[in-house]
Short mmCIF file of C-alpha atoms and ligand atoms in Angstrom, two decimals:
data_model
loop_
_atom_site.label_atom_id
_atom_site.label_comp_id
_atom_site.label_asym_id
_atom_site.label_seq_id
_atom_site.Cartn_x
_atom_site.Cartn_y
_atom_site.Cartn_z
CA MET A 611 -55.92 70.64 109.39
CA SER A 612 -52.48 72.22 108.81
CA PHE A 613 -49.12 71.04 107.21
CA THR A 614 -47.65 70.43 110.74
CA THR A 615 -49.48 67.17 110.91
CA PHE A 616 -47.18 65.67 108.61
CA ASN A 617 -44.10 66.23 110.70
CA LEU A 618 -42.10 67.60 107.78
CA LYS A 619 -38.60 68.95 108.37
CA PRO A 620 -38.26 72.39 109.31
CA GLU A 621 -36.35 73.34 106.04
CA LEU A 622 -39.65 72.21 104.29
CA MET A 623 -42.05 73.80 106.51
CA LYS A 624 -40.16 77.02 106.04
CA GLN A 625 -40.67 76.92 102.31
CA ILE A 626 -44.35 75.79 102.48
CA ALA A 627 -44.90 78.83 104.49
CA SER A 628 -42.91 81.12 101.96
CA GLU A 629 -44.84 79.69 99.27
CA GLY A 630 -48.22 80.69 101.17
CA TYR A 631 -49.70 77.46 101.65
CA THR A 632 -51.54 77.47 104.80
CA THR A 633 -54.04 74.21 104.47
CA PRO A 634 -52.93 71.29 102.45
CA THR A 635 -55.32 70.63 99.64
CA PRO A 636 -57.35 67.32 99.63
CA ILE A 637 -54.93 65.30 97.48
CA GLN A 638 -52.17 66.63 99.70
CA LYS A 639 -53.86 65.46 103.00
CA GLN A 640 -54.13 61.99 101.34
CA ALA A 641 -50.82 61.33 99.64
CA ILE A 642 -48.31 63.12 101.76
CA PRO A 643 -48.53 60.57 104.63
CA ALA A 644 -48.92 57.67 102.01
CA VAL A 645 -45.82 58.67 100.25
CA LEU A 646 -43.76 59.23 103.62
CA SER A 647 -44.83 55.72 104.77
CA GLY A 648 -43.29 54.25 101.38
CA GLN A 649 -46.54 53.24 99.99
CA ASP A 650 -47.18 53.21 96.25
CA VAL A 651 -49.82 55.73 95.11
CA MET A 652 -52.26 55.81 92.21
CA GLY A 653 -53.80 59.48 92.11
CA LEU A 654 -56.67 60.26 89.95
CA ALA A 655 -56.21 64.02 89.91
CA GLN A 656 -55.91 66.85 87.66
CA THR A 657 -53.74 69.91 87.77
CA GLY A 658 -54.99 72.74 89.97
CA THR A 659 -55.56 70.23 92.87
CA GLY A 660 -52.09 70.70 94.17
CA LYS A 661 -50.76 67.37 93.31
CA THR A 662 -47.17 68.52 92.37
CA ALA A 663 -46.68 69.57 96.03
CA ALA A 664 -48.46 66.40 97.15
CA PHE A 665 -45.69 64.22 95.87
CA VAL A 666 -42.81 66.70 95.86
CA LEU A 667 -43.02 67.53 99.54
CA PRO A 668 -42.75 63.94 100.73
CA ILE A 669 -40.01 63.00 98.26
CA LEU A 670 -37.92 65.97 99.37
CA GLN A 671 -38.36 64.84 103.06
CA LYS A 672 -37.32 61.40 102.29
CA LEU A 673 -34.34 62.33 100.15
CA MET A 674 -33.07 64.58 102.68
CA ASP A 675 -32.02 61.37 104.59
CA GLY A 676 -29.41 59.12 102.75
CA SER A 677 -26.65 59.82 100.28
CA ARG A 678 -26.24 62.62 97.79
CA GLY A 679 -25.26 63.09 94.33
CA LYS A 680 -27.04 60.07 93.01
CA VAL A 681 -30.24 60.08 90.80
CA ARG A 682 -32.54 58.67 93.65
CA ALA A 683 -35.92 60.32 92.46
CA LEU A 684 -37.24 60.18 88.87
CA MET A 685 -40.32 62.12 87.74
CA ILE A 686 -41.63 61.69 84.30
CA ALA A 687 -43.83 64.15 82.62
CA PRO A 688 -45.33 64.49 79.00
CA THR A 689 -44.09 68.04 78.13
CA ARG A 690 -41.04 70.20 78.64
CA GLU A 691 -43.40 72.88 80.13
CA LEU A 692 -44.62 70.38 82.79
CA ALA A 693 -41.31 69.18 83.62
CA GLU A 694 -40.14 72.68 84.15
CA GLN A 695 -43.18 73.54 86.15
CA ILE A 696 -42.50 70.30 88.36
CA ASN A 697 -38.89 71.37 88.71
CA GLU A 698 -39.77 74.93 89.79
CA THR A 699 -41.73 73.37 92.42
CA ILE A 700 -38.94 71.18 93.61
CA LYS A 701 -36.65 74.23 93.60
CA ALA A 702 -38.91 76.49 95.54
CA LEU A 703 -40.07 73.87 98.25
CA GLY A 704 -36.51 72.25 98.47
CA LYS A 705 -34.60 75.61 98.55
CA ASN A 706 -33.03 74.57 101.78
CA THR A 707 -32.62 71.10 101.49
CA GLY A 708 -29.35 71.00 99.70
CA LEU A 709 -30.86 68.66 97.06
CA HIS A 710 -30.16 68.98 93.44
CA SER A 711 -32.45 68.54 90.52
CA MET A 712 -32.53 68.83 86.80
CA THR A 713 -34.71 68.69 83.97
CA ILE A 714 -34.19 66.51 80.88
CA TYR A 715 -36.16 67.09 77.73
CA GLY A 716 -35.55 67.19 73.92
CA GLY A 717 -35.30 70.23 71.90
CA VAL A 718 -32.20 71.48 73.69
CA GLY A 719 -28.43 70.22 73.48
CA MET A 720 -27.53 66.96 75.18
CA LYS A 721 -24.01 68.32 76.30
CA GLY A 722 -25.42 70.60 79.01
CA GLN A 723 -27.67 67.82 80.40
CA ILE A 724 -24.70 65.50 80.21
CA SER A 725 -22.47 67.78 82.23
CA LYS A 726 -25.02 68.48 84.82
CA LEU A 727 -25.50 64.89 85.18
CA LYS A 728 -21.88 64.34 85.72
CA GLN A 729 -21.85 66.93 88.48
CA GLY A 730 -24.31 64.90 90.34
CA VAL A 731 -28.03 65.24 90.83
CA ASP A 732 -30.48 63.88 93.43
CA ILE A 733 -33.91 64.38 91.14
CA ILE A 734 -34.37 64.15 87.64
CA VAL A 735 -37.52 65.53 86.19
CA ALA A 736 -37.71 64.31 82.56
CA CYS A 737 -39.82 63.81 79.32
CA PRO A 738 -39.75 60.20 78.00
CA GLY A 739 -37.91 60.61 74.67
CA ARG A 740 -34.72 62.51 75.84
CA LEU A 741 -34.53 60.44 79.00
CA LEU A 742 -34.47 57.20 76.80
CA ASP A 743 -31.67 58.92 74.61
CA HIS A 744 -29.64 59.29 77.72
CA ILE A 745 -30.20 55.61 78.94
CA GLN A 746 -29.27 54.25 75.44
CA GLY A 747 -26.12 56.52 75.46
CA TYR A 748 -25.17 55.47 79.22
CA THR A 749 -25.00 59.04 79.90
CA VAL A 750 -27.61 58.59 82.94
CA ASN A 751 -27.59 56.08 85.81
CA LEU A 752 -30.96 55.04 87.11
CA LYS A 753 -29.67 52.25 89.30
CA HIS A 754 -30.10 54.34 92.53
CA ILE A 755 -33.84 55.26 91.81
CA GLU A 756 -35.81 54.73 94.86
CA ILE A 757 -39.01 56.61 93.92
CA LEU A 758 -40.63 57.08 90.48
CA VAL A 759 -43.30 59.37 89.77
CA LEU A 760 -45.32 59.19 86.50
CA ASP A 761 -47.34 62.49 86.08
CA GLU A 762 -50.17 63.00 83.71
CA ALA A 763 -49.84 59.45 82.64
CA ASP A 764 -53.01 59.61 80.40
CA GLN A 765 -51.45 62.53 78.62
CA MET A 766 -48.08 60.38 78.10
CA PHE A 767 -50.26 57.68 76.56
CA ASP A 768 -52.14 60.32 74.13
CA MET A 769 -48.89 61.37 72.90
CA GLY A 770 -47.83 58.07 72.27
CA PHE A 771 -44.98 57.84 75.04
CA LEU A 772 -46.17 54.52 76.49
CA PRO A 773 -43.55 52.30 74.68
CA ASN A 774 -40.95 54.57 75.91
CA ILE A 775 -42.09 54.43 79.35
CA LYS A 776 -41.98 50.67 79.35
CA GLN A 777 -38.47 50.82 78.08
CA ILE A 778 -37.45 53.50 80.65
CA LEU A 779 -38.99 51.02 83.44
CA HIS A 780 -36.42 48.16 82.44
CA SER A 781 -33.53 50.57 83.56
CA LEU A 782 -35.12 50.99 87.00
CA PRO A 783 -34.53 48.92 90.06
CA ASP A 784 -37.52 46.67 90.82
CA LYS A 785 -37.51 47.72 94.50
CA ARG A 786 -38.70 51.34 94.50
CA GLN A 787 -41.80 53.20 95.45
CA THR A 788 -43.95 54.26 92.46
CA LEU A 789 -46.29 57.05 92.17
CA LEU A 790 -48.70 57.59 89.28
CA PHE A 791 -50.85 60.58 88.62
CA SER A 792 -53.48 60.76 85.74
CA ALA A 793 -56.55 62.95 85.26
CA THR A 794 -58.25 59.96 83.48
CA MET A 795 -58.08 56.32 83.63
CA PRO A 796 -58.02 54.93 80.00
CA PRO A 797 -57.64 51.14 79.89
CA GLU A 798 -54.06 51.25 78.79
CA ILE A 799 -53.10 53.29 81.80
CA ARG A 800 -55.18 51.27 84.15
CA ARG A 801 -53.35 48.11 82.70
CA LEU A 802 -49.89 49.80 83.39
CA THR A 803 -50.80 50.76 86.86
CA GLN A 804 -51.74 47.08 87.61
CA ALA A 805 -48.43 46.09 86.34
CA ILE A 806 -46.06 48.49 87.96
CA LEU A 807 -47.84 49.63 91.17
CA LYS A 808 -47.66 47.29 94.29
CA ASN A 809 -50.74 47.64 96.68
CA PRO A 810 -51.29 51.13 95.75
CA LEU A 811 -53.39 53.50 97.65
CA THR A 812 -55.81 54.76 95.24
CA LEU A 813 -56.72 58.45 95.45
CA GLU A 814 -59.44 60.10 93.62
CA VAL A 815 -59.71 64.09 93.85
CA ALA A 816 -62.45 65.61 91.74
CA HIS A 817 -61.87 62.78 89.34
CA THR A 818 -62.20 63.87 85.82
CA LYS A 819 -64.92 66.71 86.52
CA PRO A 820 -63.64 70.12 85.63
CA VAL A 821 -62.61 72.33 88.33
CA GLU A 822 -65.58 73.73 90.22
CA ALA A 823 -64.20 77.01 90.71
CA ILE A 824 -64.92 77.77 86.98
CA THR A 825 -67.87 79.06 85.17
CA HIS A 826 -68.37 77.66 81.84
CA ALA A 827 -70.12 79.38 78.86
CA VAL A 828 -70.50 79.00 75.15
CA TYR A 829 -70.86 81.70 72.62
CA PRO A 830 -72.44 80.33 69.49
CA VAL A 831 -71.15 82.05 66.40
CA ASN A 832 -70.67 81.21 62.67
CA SER A 833 -67.27 80.07 61.80
CA HIS A 834 -66.64 83.09 59.43
CA LEU A 835 -67.17 85.59 62.44
CA LYS A 836 -65.21 83.78 65.30
CA THR A 837 -62.34 86.28 65.17
CA ASP A 838 -64.61 89.22 65.24
CA LEU A 839 -66.37 87.65 68.17
CA LEU A 840 -63.28 87.03 69.99
CA LEU A 841 -62.08 90.74 69.68
CA ALA A 842 -65.45 92.10 70.54
CA LEU A 843 -65.54 89.63 73.81
CA LEU A 844 -62.07 90.60 74.72
CA LYS A 845 -62.98 94.58 74.36
CA LYS A 846 -66.13 93.98 76.46
CA THR A 847 -64.92 91.64 79.25
CA PRO A 848 -62.85 92.83 82.26
CA THR A 849 -60.00 90.17 82.53
CA GLN A 850 -56.93 89.48 84.09
CA LEU A 851 -54.72 87.09 82.11
CA VAL A 852 -56.40 85.25 79.22
CA LEU A 853 -55.53 82.04 77.68
CA ILE A 854 -56.83 81.24 74.25
CA PHE A 855 -56.79 77.74 72.73
CA THR A 856 -56.64 77.13 69.12
CA ARG A 857 -56.61 73.75 67.33
CA THR A 858 -53.47 74.00 65.49
CA LYS A 859 -50.10 75.56 65.78
CA HIS A 860 -50.64 77.62 62.77
CA ARG A 861 -54.02 78.98 64.03
CA ALA A 862 -52.05 79.81 67.39
CA LYS A 863 -49.67 81.88 65.45
CA SER A 864 -51.91 83.58 63.28
CA LEU A 865 -54.48 84.51 66.14
CA ASP A 866 -51.54 85.97 67.95
CA LYS A 867 -50.42 88.39 65.13
CA ILE A 868 -54.16 89.45 64.91
CA LEU A 869 -54.23 90.24 68.55
CA GLN A 870 -51.02 92.15 68.37
CA LYS A 871 -52.29 94.09 65.66
CA GLU A 872 -55.28 95.14 67.46
CA GLY A 873 -53.02 96.30 70.28
CA TYR A 874 -53.15 93.53 72.55
CA ARG A 875 -49.94 92.42 74.50
CA ALA A 876 -50.25 88.75 73.23
CA SER A 877 -47.87 85.89 72.64
CA SER A 878 -48.30 82.45 71.41
CA LEU A 879 -47.12 79.21 72.83
CA GLN A 880 -47.05 76.28 70.23
CA GLY A 881 -44.79 73.32 69.46
CA ASN A 882 -42.85 74.82 66.35
CA LEU A 883 -40.99 77.35 68.66
CA SER A 884 -37.59 76.42 70.26
CA GLN A 885 -37.53 75.72 73.84
CA ALA A 886 -35.94 78.91 74.57
CA LYS A 887 -38.82 80.81 72.83
CA ARG A 888 -41.38 78.74 74.42
CA GLN A 889 -39.99 79.44 77.85
CA ALA A 890 -39.57 83.01 77.05
CA ALA A 891 -43.06 83.32 76.05
CA LEU A 892 -44.34 81.45 79.17
CA ASN A 893 -42.13 83.64 81.35
CA GLY A 894 -43.53 86.68 79.67
CA PHE A 895 -47.23 85.49 80.36
CA LYS A 896 -46.06 84.89 83.99
CA ASP A 897 -44.34 88.08 84.71
CA GLY A 898 -47.00 90.30 82.96
CA THR A 899 -45.32 91.14 79.98
CA PHE A 900 -48.17 89.56 78.11
CA ASP A 901 -51.85 89.67 78.91
CA ILE A 902 -53.12 86.92 76.29
CA MET A 903 -51.46 83.74 75.49
CA VAL A 904 -52.51 81.89 72.38
CA ALA A 905 -51.68 78.12 72.72
CA THR A 906 -52.54 74.63 71.51
CA ASP A 907 -52.91 71.84 73.82
CA ILE A 908 -49.71 70.20 74.01
CA ALA A 909 -47.82 73.51 74.49
CA ALA A 910 -50.19 74.54 77.32
CA ARG A 911 -49.77 71.47 79.52
CA GLY A 912 -47.63 72.96 81.99
CA ILE A 913 -48.94 76.29 82.35
CA ASP A 914 -49.52 77.19 85.87
CA VAL A 915 -50.27 80.79 86.09
CA SER A 916 -52.50 81.71 88.93
CA LEU A 917 -53.67 84.98 87.38
CA VAL A 918 -55.50 83.47 84.45
CA SER A 919 -59.03 84.74 84.96
CA HIS A 920 -60.35 83.68 81.37
CA VAL A 921 -59.63 80.51 79.31
CA ILE A 922 -61.39 80.89 75.93
CA ASN A 923 -61.58 77.87 73.56
CA TYR A 924 -61.34 79.77 70.30
CA ASP A 925 -61.55 76.20 68.68
CA LEU A 926 -63.16 73.51 70.72
CA PRO A 927 -60.79 70.70 71.62
CA ASP A 928 -60.98 67.18 70.23
CA THR A 929 -61.74 65.29 73.61
CA THR A 930 -63.50 66.19 76.77
CA GLU A 931 -60.28 65.39 78.52
CA ALA A 932 -58.46 68.24 76.84
CA TYR A 933 -61.46 70.44 77.73
CA THR A 934 -60.79 69.73 81.31
CA HIS A 935 -57.20 70.18 81.11
CA ARG A 936 -57.48 73.62 79.25
CA THR A 937 -60.13 74.97 81.38
CA GLY A 938 -58.26 73.80 84.64
CA ARG A 939 -55.75 76.58 83.60
CA THR A 940 -58.06 78.84 85.19
CA GLY A 941 -59.58 78.76 88.77
CA ARG A 942 -56.06 77.58 89.96
CA ALA A 943 -55.70 77.11 93.46
CA SER A 944 -58.98 78.43 94.87
CA ARG A 945 -59.35 81.18 92.69
CA THR A 946 -62.17 81.53 90.34
CA GLY A 947 -62.19 81.69 86.51
CA ASP A 948 -64.40 81.85 83.48
CA ALA A 949 -64.31 79.33 80.65
CA PHE A 950 -65.58 80.50 77.30
CA SER A 951 -66.04 78.37 74.37
CA LEU A 952 -66.68 79.68 70.63
CA VAL A 953 -68.93 77.14 69.27
CA CYS A 954 -69.91 76.87 65.66
CA PRO A 955 -73.39 75.62 65.06
CA ASP A 956 -72.48 75.40 61.47
CA ILE A 957 -69.72 72.69 62.33
CA ALA A 958 -71.09 69.29 63.07
CA ASP A 959 -67.73 68.41 65.15
CA ASP A 960 -68.42 71.49 67.20
CA ARG A 961 -71.98 70.37 67.89
CA SER A 962 -71.01 66.90 68.98
CA MET A 963 -68.10 67.94 71.17
CA LEU A 964 -70.55 70.26 72.93
CA LYS A 965 -72.84 67.54 73.81
CA GLN A 966 -69.87 65.44 75.14
CA ILE A 967 -68.82 68.39 77.33
CA GLU A 968 -72.18 69.09 78.51
CA GLN A 969 -72.23 65.41 79.49
CA LYS A 970 -69.03 65.60 81.28
CA LEU A 971 -70.10 68.76 83.13
CA GLY A 972 -73.47 67.05 84.11
CA GLY A 973 -75.68 69.62 82.31
CA PRO A 974 -76.04 72.06 79.56
CA VAL A 975 -73.43 74.91 79.45
CA THR A 976 -75.00 78.31 79.76
CA SER A 977 -75.08 79.63 76.06
CA LEU A 978 -74.44 83.51 75.77
CA THR A 979 -74.79 86.13 73.09
CA LEU A 980 -72.81 89.27 73.04
CA GLU A 981 -74.91 92.34 72.99
CA GLY A 982 -74.26 94.73 70.41
CA PHE A 983 -72.28 92.17 68.23
CA ASN A 984 -73.51 91.83 64.63
CA TYR A 985 -74.03 87.99 64.46
CA SER A 986 -75.52 88.27 60.93
CA ALA A 987 -72.61 90.07 59.10
CA SER A 988 -71.87 88.14 55.99
CA ASN A 989 -68.24 89.28 56.03
CA SER A 990 -65.62 89.54 58.61
CA ALA A 991 -63.97 92.86 59.63
CA ILE A 992 -60.80 91.29 59.95
CA PRO A 993 -58.52 92.40 57.18
CA LYS A 994 -58.65 89.61 54.58
CA ALA A 995 -54.89 88.48 54.51
CA ALA A 996 -54.95 88.10 58.32
CA PHE A 997 -58.24 86.34 58.10
CA ALA A 998 -56.96 83.96 55.43
CA ARG A 999 -53.98 83.31 57.60
CA ALA A 1000 -55.86 82.55 60.69
CA TYR A 1001 -58.23 80.17 58.81
CA GLU A 1002 -55.65 78.63 56.59
CA GLY A 1003 -57.05 75.25 55.17
CA SER A 1004 -60.51 75.83 55.97
CA PRO A 1005 -62.59 76.88 58.96
CA GLN A 1006 -64.55 73.71 58.48
CA ARG A 1007 -62.73 70.59 59.20
CA LYS A 1008 -62.59 68.78 55.92
CA LYS A 1009 -62.58 65.39 57.55
CA LYS A 1010 -63.06 64.40 61.04
CA PRO A 1011 -59.45 64.37 62.71
CA TRP A 1012 -60.41 61.14 64.28
CA GLY A 1013 -62.46 58.01 63.22
CA ASN A 1014 -66.07 57.40 63.63
CA SER A 1015 -65.47 54.88 66.46
CA GLY A 1016 -66.07 57.23 69.03
CA ASP A 1017 -62.79 56.51 71.03
CA SER A 1018 -61.54 59.55 71.80
CA SER A 1019 -58.59 58.16 73.63
CA LYS A 1020 -57.07 57.10 70.28
CA ARG A 1021 -56.96 60.61 69.05
CA ARG A 1022 -53.77 62.30 68.84
CA HIS A 1023 -53.00 65.88 69.82
CA ARG A 1024 -51.87 68.17 66.80
P1 LIG W 1410 -50.72 71.67 90.72
O1 LIG W 1410 -52.06 71.03 90.75
O2 LIG W 1410 -49.46 71.13 91.28
O3 LIG W 1410 -50.46 72.24 89.49
O4 LIG W 1410 -51.10 73.20 91.47
C1 LIG W 1410 -51.67 74.22 91.17
C2 LIG W 1410 -51.52 75.55 92.22
O5 LIG W 1410 -51.68 75.32 93.60
C3 LIG W 1410 -49.84 75.81 92.17
O6 LIG W 1410 -49.87 77.07 91.88
C4 LIG W 1410 -49.38 75.50 93.59
O7 LIG W 1410 -48.39 76.60 93.93
C5 LIG W 1410 -50.71 75.76 94.24
N1 LIG W 1410 -50.93 74.96 95.57
C6 LIG W 1410 -50.43 73.76 95.94
N2 LIG W 1410 -50.63 73.46 97.14
C7 LIG W 1410 -51.24 74.53 97.65
C8 LIG W 1410 -51.62 74.79 98.90
N3 LIG W 1410 -51.58 73.88 99.93
N4 LIG W 1410 -52.31 75.88 99.34
C9 LIG W 1410 -52.42 76.98 98.36
N5 LIG W 1410 -51.82 76.87 96.87
C10 LIG W 1410 -51.35 75.55 96.65
#
């Protein structure tokens, strides 16, 4: 099957070719005709499946007919990075359409956004909080919305955005097409879906299973030797770009510093950075200025860099959903990748999370030991000060970051 079967306009076909897409991905095969026909869609799909183009292409095609300069499509995403990522796809695929799009999110001034809105845009890609500010300040008009997309709905719920989204929905015309994408389906999102989608086509692509092009492995190591093992692993493993996940912003920053000291071209991406710095770090990772990015879960949401060969969980995530999202940053669009996790057998939460991850992957994860690494060292070789910074607080989680209910959907990202 090729893209020609969708009868997309030549302006779009040209850009599909220039992006190097030859065959539609499974979600594109199903979603593009459905969206073109005006149907609501509920897509159970994670990133890496080509879902962005699956909604962007038919939306561009539809908006090419009709009036310009009014906001006719609204796409809502949980993080600034993802919003930027979607907007980049719109700009790339919509290059010859004459349609204008913009992003709206917090952490940057309102003024610039207001003046762009005044100039007239056709598509807005927004994070919920700042969009609501604009709605409440009457600086955006959403009365002409024809299509609404809620992307990564489960993550928006995780981040506590559901009330904001419900408020935003009040400002939209009832008569519209709605598309909702989510990697998982917690009950709250299922209820939202039932409330706002009309006779939706439900698409399920690789459900919540992590991307198959990825090889998963764990490296058991006592917590005080984690950084040493990471450095040894990086030395011994041939990699392209490496994305490392930590549990907190602080740990991301400290680990980044240690890596830089060790001579790596590293950078970090975490929520404490200004939007300009986050974007600069991301651009540097994309254009090869940095080989290693250390990130927290939230900051990494929108990372779509095809050359990421390794995702390393320096700290295990809190939920299996986060594991899927993290590891999905490698193995993007038909490439393969490796996902390594440093697991501390001396930490109960690590042991339990590993069990849950193995359940999700459908079997035990290969456990590896790094040849030549001194696993029995009683001290870390990392200079004490840097070590202390990387482990500030304690390597042991003093208390569980979540309750004992086992309900992972209630946990908040840090
Ligand atoms: P997404 O799941 O939307 O985050 O997309 C993942 C990656 O797949 C992005 O880098 C896209 O540019 C790429 N991609 C999307 N559709 C296709 C396609 N049909 N063929 C090849 N790559 C694609």
